[in-house]
């Protein structure tokens, strides 16, 4: 039998941690002296202590560890933790990108150009999203449904895909979005996928590189540019995602084109 102090040294767990795990029912002393209250542990408990320490190092909760010790599938719990950590990593990457931008204390260098988007046929889908991050699932789901309905219909060349926000104001949630993609001809429709022909459109175009959180500065620039040059806005702004989380690991490499339709 090992006294709690010795067990603490061997297990690399503090006495405070051992008392906490005892209270939570994770690691109960093998013997407690009823007169002195001294805790004693068996050497065989060192393996369980090491396992608990490893789980805590990857930030599993006490409840999750209890579930594992009670017989839950370790792989299922670890997969959920891995998915959570991946999301945290993406969020941290975005925040670091913003911090680096603010530390550099510079203005975004946008180059506005005027170009004409030719007349084209598009399929489109409109949906209300809980948040902007849901675009990452909405767009591929929309494409998959389009191809299911029209397996032989080809996308236009060069490719042209964009999203428009249909609410009359900025919204944090319950966002009404239309996703469109150019195709070669009209195809089969259903309650989700529709087709239309969009006319040739003159647009102001700028490219934004980096996190989507900074897109507000890009919009501020393009609106100021339109006003300074007396352009009359003729439609909703279009966001075309050229590079993003699907093909670039660093948010610094994400590339978005913003197109603002104008008259003329």
Tab-separated table of N, CA, C and O in Angstrom, residues 53-159:
chain	number	residue	atom	x	y	z
A	53	UNK	N	-4.992	10.835	-16.045
A	53	UNK	CA	-4.137	11.992	-16.348
A	53	UNK	C	-4.074	12.240	-17.856
A	53	UNK	O	-4.146	13.380	-18.320
A	54	UNK	N	-3.957	11.162	-18.637
A	54	UNK	CA	-3.894	11.297	-20.099
A	54	UNK	C	-5.197	11.872	-20.649
A	54	UNK	O	-5.178	12.755	-21.514
A	55	UNK	N	-6.328	11.399	-20.137
A	55	UNK	CA	-7.618	11.913	-20.594
A	55	UNK	C	-7.788	13.385	-20.238
A	55	UNK	O	-8.338	14.166	-21.014
A	56	UNK	N	-7.319	13.766	-19.032
A	56	UNK	CA	-7.437	15.162	-18.626
A	56	UNK	C	-6.534	16.057	-19.471
A	56	UNK	O	-6.865	17.212	-19.748
A	57	UNK	N	-5.395	15.524	-19.915
A	57	UNK	CA	-4.472	16.315	-20.734
A	57	UNK	C	-5.072	16.672	-22.088
A	57	UNK	O	-4.680	17.670	-22.702
A	58	UNK	N	-6.003	15.846	-22.570
A	58	UNK	CA	-6.681	16.190	-23.829
A	58	UNK	C	-8.024	16.861	-23.556
A	58	UNK	O	-8.872	16.968	-24.437
A	59	UNK	N	-8.201	17.295	-22.294
A	59	UNK	CA	-9.338	18.128	-21.903
A	59	UNK	C	-10.663	17.383	-21.912
A	59	UNK	O	-11.709	17.991	-22.130
A	60	UNK	N	-10.629	16.077	-21.681
A	60	UNK	CA	-11.888	15.374	-21.479
A	60	UNK	C	-12.466	15.801	-20.134
A	60	UNK	O	-11.732	16.007	-19.161
A	61	UNK	N	-13.776	15.936	-20.077
A	61	UNK	CA	-14.428	16.328	-18.833
A	61	UNK	C	-14.482	15.141	-17.877
A	61	UNK	O	-14.292	13.983	-18.275
A	62	UNK	N	-14.734	15.442	-16.611
A	62	UNK	CA	-14.890	14.376	-15.613
A	62	UNK	C	-16.013	13.436	-16.021
A	62	UNK	O	-15.900	12.206	-15.899
A	63	UNK	N	-17.116	14.005	-16.532
A	63	UNK	CA	-18.243	13.174	-16.943
A	63	UNK	C	-17.867	12.253	-18.096
A	63	UNK	O	-18.318	11.089	-18.151
A	64	UNK	N	-17.063	12.753	-19.032
A	64	UNK	CA	-16.632	11.922	-20.163
A	64	UNK	C	-15.723	10.790	-19.673
A	64	UNK	O	-15.824	9.646	-20.147
A	65	UNK	N	-14.829	11.102	-18.728
A	65	UNK	CA	-13.946	10.068	-18.184
A	65	UNK	C	-14.766	9.029	-17.415
A	65	UNK	O	-14.528	7.819	-17.518
A	66	UNK	N	-15.761	9.482	-16.653
A	66	UNK	CA	-16.638	8.549	-15.951
A	66	UNK	C	-17.314	7.602	-16.935
A	66	UNK	O	-17.435	6.388	-16.680
A	67	UNK	N	-17.766	8.165	-18.058
A	67	UNK	CA	-18.447	7.339	-19.058
A	67	UNK	C	-17.504	6.280	-19.617
A	67	UNK	O	-17.888	5.115	-19.796
A	68	UNK	N	-16.244	6.671	-19.869
A	68	UNK	CA	-15.261	5.713	-20.390
A	68	UNK	C	-14.993	4.615	-19.379
A	68	UNK	O	-14.989	3.422	-19.708
A	69	UNK	N	-14.787	5.011	-18.119
A	69	UNK	CA	-14.504	4.017	-17.075
A	69	UNK	C	-15.708	3.106	-16.833
A	69	UNK	O	-15.551	1.977	-16.350
A	70	UNK	N	-16.896	3.606	-17.190
A	70	UNK	CA	-18.106	2.804	-17.007
A	70	UNK	C	-18.370	1.886	-18.193
A	70	UNK	O	-19.337	1.123	-18.195
A	71	UNK	N	-17.511	1.995	-19.244
A	71	UNK	CA	-17.645	1.074	-20.370
A	71	UNK	C	-18.057	1.694	-21.685
A	71	UNK	O	-18.297	0.980	-22.663
A	72	UNK	N	-18.169	3.030	-21.748
A	72	UNK	CA	-18.526	3.677	-23.009
A	72	UNK	C	-17.410	3.470	-24.036
A	72	UNK	O	-16.245	3.225	-23.684
A	73	UNK	N	-17.764	3.593	-25.326
A	73	UNK	CA	-16.796	3.434	-26.395
A	73	UNK	C	-15.810	4.598	-26.395
A	73	UNK	O	-16.179	5.743	-26.647
A	74	UNK	N	-14.544	4.291	-26.112
A	74	UNK	CA	-13.522	5.339	-26.048
A	74	UNK	C	-13.392	6.049	-27.402
A	74	UNK	O	-13.279	7.265	-27.467
A	75	UNK	N	-13.427	5.269	-28.481
A	75	UNK	CA	-13.235	5.851	-29.819
A	75	UNK	C	-14.305	6.903	-30.138
A	75	UNK	O	-13.999	7.949	-30.711
A	76	UNK	N	-15.554	6.633	-29.754
A	76	UNK	CA	-16.629	7.582	-30.034
A	76	UNK	C	-16.411	8.899	-29.293
A	76	UNK	O	-16.580	9.986	-29.860
A	77	UNK	N	-16.022	8.804	-28.019
A	77	UNK	CA	-15.789	10.011	-27.229
A	77	UNK	C	-14.587	10.778	-27.759
A	77	UNK	O	-14.604	12.015	-27.859
A	78	UNK	N	-13.528	10.063	-28.124
A	78	UNK	CA	-12.331	10.730	-28.640
A	78	UNK	C	-12.588	11.368	-29.996
A	78	UNK	O	-12.031	12.431	-30.298
A	79	UNK	N	-13.442	10.753	-30.813
A	79	UNK	CA	-13.760	11.354	-32.110
A	79	UNK	C	-14.505	12.675	-31.924
A	79	UNK	O	-14.231	13.652	-32.620
A	80	UNK	N	-15.453	12.700	-30.982
A	80	UNK	CA	-16.164	13.945	-30.696
A	80	UNK	C	-15.207	15.019	-30.214
A	80	UNK	O	-15.310	16.189	-30.600
A	81	UNK	N	-14.246	14.630	-29.373
A	81	UNK	CA	-13.253	15.593	-28.888
A	81	UNK	C	-12.371	16.082	-30.028
A	81	UNK	O	-12.048	17.271	-30.114
A	82	UNK	N	-11.982	15.175	-30.917
A	82	UNK	CA	-11.147	15.566	-32.061
A	82	UNK	C	-11.882	16.555	-32.958
A	82	UNK	O	-11.306	17.550	-33.419
A	83	UNK	N	-13.168	16.292	-33.213
A	83	UNK	CA	-13.961	17.212	-34.038
A	83	UNK	C	-14.051	18.587	-33.378
A	83	UNK	O	-13.953	19.626	-34.051
A	84	UNK	N	-14.228	18.591	-32.051
A	84	UNK	CA	-14.303	19.860	-31.319
A	84	UNK	C	-12.989	20.615	-31.403
A	84	UNK	O	-12.962	21.843	-31.619
A	85	UNK	N	-11.860	19.903	-31.283
A	85	UNK	CA	-10.553	20.554	-31.348
A	85	UNK	C	-10.269	21.095	-32.745
A	85	UNK	O	-9.652	22.160	-32.896
A	86	UNK	N	-10.715	20.381	-33.784
A	86	UNK	CA	-10.525	20.870	-35.149
A	86	UNK	C	-11.275	22.175	-35.368
A	86	UNK	O	-10.770	23.099	-36.015
A	87	UNK	N	-12.493	22.248	-34.827
A	87	UNK	CA	-13.266	23.484	-34.946
A	87	UNK	C	-12.573	24.617	-34.188
A	87	UNK	O	-12.486	25.751	-34.677
A	88	UNK	N	-12.059	24.303	-32.991
A	88	UNK	CA	-11.346	25.319	-32.226
A	88	UNK	C	-10.124	25.805	-32.977
A	88	UNK	O	-9.803	26.994	-32.963
A	89	UNK	N	-9.425	24.858	-33.647
A	89	UNK	CA	-8.234	25.236	-34.411
A	89	UNK	C	-8.587	26.190	-35.540
A	89	UNK	O	-7.886	27.174	-35.784
A	90	UNK	N	-9.704	25.918	-36.223
A	90	UNK	CA	-10.139	26.811	-37.301
A	90	UNK	C	-10.500	28.182	-36.745
A	90	UNK	O	-10.133	29.219	-37.320
A	91	UNK	N	-11.209	28.193	-35.602
A	91	UNK	CA	-11.586	29.468	-34.987
A	91	UNK	C	-10.350	30.251	-34.557
A	91	UNK	O	-10.278	31.480	-34.727
A	92	UNK	N	-9.366	29.538	-33.986
A	92	UNK	CA	-8.131	30.204	-33.558
A	92	UNK	C	-7.386	30.770	-34.762
A	92	UNK	O	-6.839	31.883	-34.711
A	93	UNK	N	-7.372	30.020	-35.865
A	93	UNK	CA	-6.713	30.512	-37.080
A	93	UNK	C	-7.334	31.805	-37.574
A	93	UNK	O	-6.624	32.737	-37.991
A	94	UNK	N	-8.659	31.868	-37.531
A	94	UNK	CA	-9.346	33.086	-37.958
A	94	UNK	C	-8.975	34.244	-37.053
A	94	UNK	O	-8.660	35.349	-37.497
A	95	UNK	N	-8.989	34.000	-35.732
A	95	UNK	CA	-8.680	35.072	-34.783
A	95	UNK	C	-7.243	35.545	-34.932
A	95	UNK	O	-6.955	36.745	-34.845
A	96	UNK	N	-6.300	34.596	-35.169
A	96	UNK	CA	-4.909	34.985	-35.370
A	96	UNK	C	-4.747	35.837	-36.623
A	96	UNK	O	-3.952	36.785	-36.642
A	97	UNK	N	-5.493	35.490	-37.668
A	97	UNK	CA	-5.446	36.279	-38.897
A	97	UNK	C	-5.888	37.717	-38.635
A	97	UNK	O	-5.266	38.676	-39.103
A	98	UNK	N	-6.968	37.875	-37.864
A	98	UNK	CA	-7.460	39.218	-37.542
A	98	UNK	C	-6.455	39.965	-36.685
A	98	UNK	O	-6.173	41.150	-36.903
A	99	UNK	N	-5.875	39.261	-35.684
A	99	UNK	CA	-4.888	39.891	-34.807
A	99	UNK	C	-3.681	40.369	-35.610
A	99	UNK	O	-3.185	41.494	-35.420
A	100	UNK	N	-3.188	39.506	-36.513
A	100	UNK	CA	-2.037	39.902	-37.340
A	100	UNK	C	-2.353	41.125	-38.181
A	100	UNK	O	-1.524	42.024	-38.347
A	101	UNK	N	-3.571	41.154	-38.714
A	101	UNK	CA	-3.988	42.298	-39.513
A	101	UNK	C	-4.009	43.572	-38.677
A	101	UNK	O	-3.499	44.622	-39.079
A	102	UNK	N	-4.567	43.483	-37.465
A	102	UNK	CA	-4.651	44.655	-36.599
A	102	UNK	C	-3.274	45.087	-36.117
A	102	UNK	O	-2.998	46.283	-35.984
A	103	UNK	N	-2.383	44.124	-35.853
A	103	UNK	CA	-1.033	44.466	-35.394
A	103	UNK	C	-0.234	45.173	-36.475
A	103	UNK	O	0.594	46.049	-36.186
A	104	UNK	N	-0.497	44.797	-37.723
A	104	UNK	CA	0.214	45.449	-38.821
A	104	UNK	C	-0.260	46.875	-39.029
A	104	UNK	O	0.424	47.691	-39.645
A	105	UNK	N	-1.474	47.175	-38.518
A	105	UNK	CA	-2.016	48.529	-38.555
A	105	UNK	C	-1.957	49.107	-39.974
A	105	UNK	O	-1.419	50.182	-40.224
A	106	UNK	N	-2.516	48.390	-40.901
A	106	UNK	CA	-2.482	48.839	-42.286
A	106	UNK	C	-3.876	48.816	-42.879
A	106	UNK	O	-4.781	48.170	-42.377
A	107	UNK	N	-4.056	49.534	-43.936
A	107	UNK	CA	-5.314	49.521	-44.678
A	107	UNK	C	-5.274	48.387	-45.688
A	107	UNK	O	-4.234	48.084	-46.272
A	108	UNK	N	-6.385	47.736	-45.859
A	108	UNK	CA	-6.449	46.699	-46.876
A	108	UNK	C	-6.243	47.332	-48.240
A	108	UNK	O	-6.842	48.359	-48.560
A	109	UNK	N	-5.364	46.741	-49.034
A	109	UNK	CA	-5.074	47.286	-50.360
A	109	UNK	C	-5.970	46.614	-51.389
A	109	UNK	O	-5.669	45.532	-51.879
A	110	UNK	N	-7.079	47.261	-51.672
A	110	UNK	CA	-8.006	46.743	-52.662
A	110	UNK	C	-7.781	47.475	-53.984
A	110	UNK	O	-7.490	48.662	-53.998
A	111	UNK	N	-7.941	46.714	-55.064
A	111	UNK	CA	-7.857	47.310	-56.395
A	111	UNK	C	-9.198	47.096	-57.097
A	111	UNK	O	-9.534	45.978	-57.480
A	112	UNK	N	-9.965	48.159	-57.219
A	112	UNK	CA	-11.280	48.053	-57.850
A	112	UNK	C	-11.137	48.067	-59.368
A	112	UNK	O	-10.377	48.860	-59.919
A	113	UNK	N	-11.865	47.171	-60.016
A	113	UNK	CA	-11.902	47.155	-61.480
A	113	UNK	C	-13.364	47.071	-61.912
A	113	UNK	O	-14.209	46.546	-61.192
A	114	UNK	N	-13.652	47.601	-63.076
A	114	UNK	CA	-14.986	47.510	-63.667
A	114	UNK	C	-14.947	46.418	-64.726
A	114	UNK	O	-14.075	46.425	-65.608
A	115	UNK	N	-15.874	45.485	-64.621
A	115	UNK	CA	-15.908	44.443	-65.645
A	115	UNK	C	-17.348	44.059	-65.930
A	115	UNK	O	-18.262	44.397	-65.171
A	116	UNK	N	-17.552	43.362	-67.023
A	116	UNK	CA	-18.896	42.964	-67.430
A	116	UNK	C	-19.023	41.452	-67.368
A	116	UNK	O	-18.249	40.722	-67.986
A	117	UNK	N	-19.991	41.004	-66.592
A	117	UNK	CA	-20.296	39.579	-66.507
A	117	UNK	C	-21.273	39.258	-67.634
A	117	UNK	O	-22.343	39.863	-67.723
A	118	UNK	N	-20.942	38.341	-68.533
A	118	UNK	CA	-21.851	38.055	-69.657
A	118	UNK	C	-23.149	37.410	-69.202
A	118	UNK	O	-23.241	36.852	-68.106
A	119	UNK	N	-24.151	37.515	-70.076
A	119	UNK	CA	-25.420	36.837	-69.805
A	119	UNK	C	-25.159	35.349	-69.616
A	119	UNK	O	-24.379	34.731	-70.339
A	120	UNK	N	-25.834	34.769	-68.637
A	120	UNK	CA	-25.591	33.359	-68.372
A	120	UNK	C	-26.816	32.718	-67.724
A	120	UNK	O	-27.643	33.392	-67.104
A	121	UNK	N	-26.917	31.405	-67.898
A	121	UNK	CA	-27.951	30.620	-67.226
A	121	UNK	C	-27.364	30.100	-65.918
A	121	UNK	O	-26.215	29.637	-65.884
A	122	UNK	N	-28.136	30.200	-64.861
A	122	UNK	CA	-27.682	29.673	-63.572
A	122	UNK	C	-28.762	28.786	-62.963
A	122	UNK	O	-29.945	28.965	-63.221
A	123	UNK	N	-28.327	27.798	-62.198
A	123	UNK	CA	-29.261	27.168	-61.269
A	123	UNK	C	-29.050	27.877	-59.938
A	123	UNK	O	-27.961	28.403	-59.649
A	124	UNK	N	-30.093	27.903	-59.105
A	124	UNK	CA	-29.944	28.568	-57.821
A	124	UNK	C	-30.810	27.879	-56.772
A	124	UNK	O	-31.769	27.175	-57.101
A	125	UNK	N	-30.439	28.097	-55.542
A	125	UNK	CA	-31.234	27.630	-54.407
A	125	UNK	C	-31.227	28.713	-53.342
A	125	UNK	O	-30.191	29.336	-53.084
A	126	UNK	N	-32.378	28.937	-52.730
A	126	UNK	CA	-32.502	29.906	-51.650
A	126	UNK	C	-32.799	29.168	-50.352
A	126	UNK	O	-33.598	28.229	-50.332
A	127	UNK	N	-32.148	29.622	-49.271
A	127	UNK	CA	-32.354	28.950	-47.993
A	127	UNK	C	-32.061	29.922	-46.851
A	127	UNK	O	-31.227	30.804	-46.984
A	128	UNK	N	-32.770	29.717	-45.767
A	128	UNK	CA	-32.464	30.474	-44.549
A	128	UNK	C	-31.451	29.681	-43.723
A	128	UNK	O	-31.646	28.498	-43.465
A	129	UNK	N	-30.378	30.349	-43.326
A	129	UNK	CA	-29.308	29.710	-42.573
A	129	UNK	C	-29.282	30.246	-41.147
A	129	UNK	O	-29.558	31.425	-40.916
A	130	UNK	N	-28.898	29.382	-40.230
A	130	UNK	CA	-28.783	29.810	-38.831
A	130	UNK	C	-27.627	30.785	-38.648
A	130	UNK	O	-27.700	31.725	-37.866
A	131	UNK	N	-26.525	30.573	-39.388
A	131	UNK	CA	-25.361	31.443	-39.268
A	131	UNK	C	-24.579	31.404	-40.576
A	131	UNK	O	-24.807	30.542	-41.431
A	132	UNK	N	-23.637	32.335	-40.730
A	132	UNK	CA	-22.841	32.398	-41.950
A	132	UNK	C	-21.990	31.140	-42.136
A	132	UNK	O	-21.703	30.736	-43.264
A	133	UNK	N	-21.563	30.520	-41.031
A	133	UNK	CA	-20.740	29.317	-41.140
A	133	UNK	C	-21.489	28.167	-41.822
A	133	UNK	O	-20.868	27.253	-42.370
A	134	UNK	N	-22.835	28.227	-41.819
A	134	UNK	CA	-23.622	27.174	-42.470
A	134	UNK	C	-23.485	27.186	-43.986
A	134	UNK	O	-23.907	26.237	-44.659
A	135	UNK	N	-22.894	28.268	-44.540
A	135	UNK	CA	-22.620	28.292	-45.987
A	135	UNK	C	-21.737	27.117	-46.388
A	135	UNK	O	-21.839	26.607	-47.505
A	136	UNK	N	-20.850	26.702	-45.472
A	136	UNK	CA	-19.903	25.635	-45.772
A	136	UNK	C	-20.601	24.310	-46.048
A	136	UNK	O	-20.045	23.441	-46.712
A	137	UNK	N	-21.813	24.161	-45.532
A	137	UNK	CA	-22.580	22.952	-45.827
A	137	UNK	C	-23.660	23.213	-46.868
A	137	UNK	O	-23.975	22.336	-47.678
A	138	UNK	N	-24.223	24.435	-46.857
A	138	UNK	CA	-25.298	24.761	-47.786
A	138	UNK	C	-24.833	24.669	-49.236
A	138	UNK	O	-25.500	24.051	-50.081
A	139	UNK	N	-23.689	25.276	-49.547
A	139	UNK	CA	-23.222	25.311	-50.940
A	139	UNK	C	-22.977	23.904	-51.492
A	139	UNK	O	-23.498	23.560	-52.566
A	140	UNK	N	-22.199	23.038	-50.819
A	140	UNK	CA	-22.019	21.679	-51.371
A	140	UNK	C	-23.309	20.864	-51.429
A	140	UNK	O	-23.497	20.060	-52.338
A	141	UNK	N	-24.212	21.088	-50.467
A	141	UNK	CA	-25.499	20.384	-50.511
A	141	UNK	C	-26.308	20.826	-51.725
A	141	UNK	O	-26.978	20.013	-52.374
A	142	UNK	N	-26.263	22.121	-52.031
A	142	UNK	CA	-26.972	22.645	-53.186
A	142	UNK	C	-26.408	22.057	-54.479
A	142	UNK	O	-27.150	21.637	-55.371
A	143	UNK	N	-25.105	22.000	-54.566
A	143	UNK	CA	-24.454	21.425	-55.763
A	143	UNK	C	-24.813	19.949	-55.926
A	143	UNK	O	-25.063	19.471	-57.034
A	144	UNK	N	-24.817	19.235	-54.797
A	144	UNK	CA	-25.127	17.810	-54.853
A	144	UNK	C	-26.557	17.577	-55.332
A	144	UNK	O	-26.825	16.664	-56.129
A	145	UNK	N	-27.489	18.406	-54.857
A	145	UNK	CA	-28.882	18.259	-55.276
A	145	UNK	C	-29.046	18.593	-56.751
A	145	UNK	O	-29.785	17.923	-57.478
A	146	UNK	N	-28.334	19.623	-57.217
A	146	UNK	CA	-28.373	19.990	-58.632
A	146	UNK	C	-27.882	18.828	-59.497
A	146	UNK	O	-28.499	18.479	-60.509
A	147	UNK	N	-26.763	18.197	-59.118
A	147	UNK	CA	-26.204	17.110	-59.909
A	147	UNK	C	-27.077	15.856	-59.839
A	147	UNK	O	-27.136	15.084	-60.799
A	148	UNK	N	-27.746	15.676	-58.709
A	148	UNK	CA	-28.655	14.530	-58.610
A	148	UNK	C	-29.786	14.662	-59.617
A	148	UNK	O	-30.182	13.691	-60.276
A	149	UNK	N	-30.316	15.881	-59.749
A	149	UNK	CA	-31.399	16.132	-60.690
A	149	UNK	C	-30.907	16.149	-62.134
A	149	UNK	O	-31.620	15.734	-63.053
A	150	UNK	N	-29.685	16.643	-62.332
A	150	UNK	CA	-29.177	16.862	-63.690
A	150	UNK	C	-27.776	16.275	-63.835
A	150	UNK	O	-26.782	17.007	-63.970
A	151	UNK	N	-27.659	14.958	-63.795
A	151	UNK	CA	-26.324	14.334	-63.807
A	151	UNK	C	-25.526	14.607	-65.074
A	151	UNK	O	-24.293	14.553	-65.044
A	152	UNK	N	-26.202	14.901	-66.182
A	152	UNK	CA	-25.494	15.110	-67.446
A	152	UNK	C	-25.328	16.574	-67.817
A	152	UNK	O	-24.696	16.892	-68.830
A	153	UNK	N	-25.862	17.481	-67.008
A	153	UNK	CA	-25.782	18.907	-67.307
A	153	UNK	C	-24.451	19.453	-66.811
A	153	UNK	O	-24.045	19.209	-65.681
A	154	UNK	N	-23.771	20.208	-67.689
A	154	UNK	CA	-22.422	20.672	-67.363
A	154	UNK	C	-22.434	22.087	-66.805
A	154	UNK	O	-23.313	22.893	-67.113
A	155	UNK	N	-21.437	22.369	-65.983
A	155	UNK	CA	-21.228	23.725	-65.508
A	155	UNK	C	-20.598	24.565	-66.615
A	155	UNK	O	-19.929	24.043	-67.514
A	156	UNK	N	-20.814	25.858	-66.552
A	156	UNK	CA	-20.287	26.755	-67.569
A	156	UNK	C	-18.771	26.894	-67.426
A	156	UNK	O	-18.206	26.687	-66.357
A	157	UNK	N	-18.133	27.249	-68.512
A	157	UNK	CA	-16.708	27.561	-68.519
A	157	UNK	C	-16.504	28.993	-69.024
A	157	UNK	O	-17.033	29.333	-70.076
A	158	UNK	N	-15.762	29.841	-68.332
A	158	UNK	CA	-15.142	29.565	-67.035
A	158	UNK	C	-16.201	29.443	-65.945
A	158	UNK	O	-17.308	29.973	-66.083
A	159	UNK	N	-15.887	28.767	-64.844
A	159	UNK	CA	-16.877	28.594	-63.782
A	159	UNK	C	-17.249	29.926	-63.145
A	159	UNK	O	-16.429	30.844	-63.053
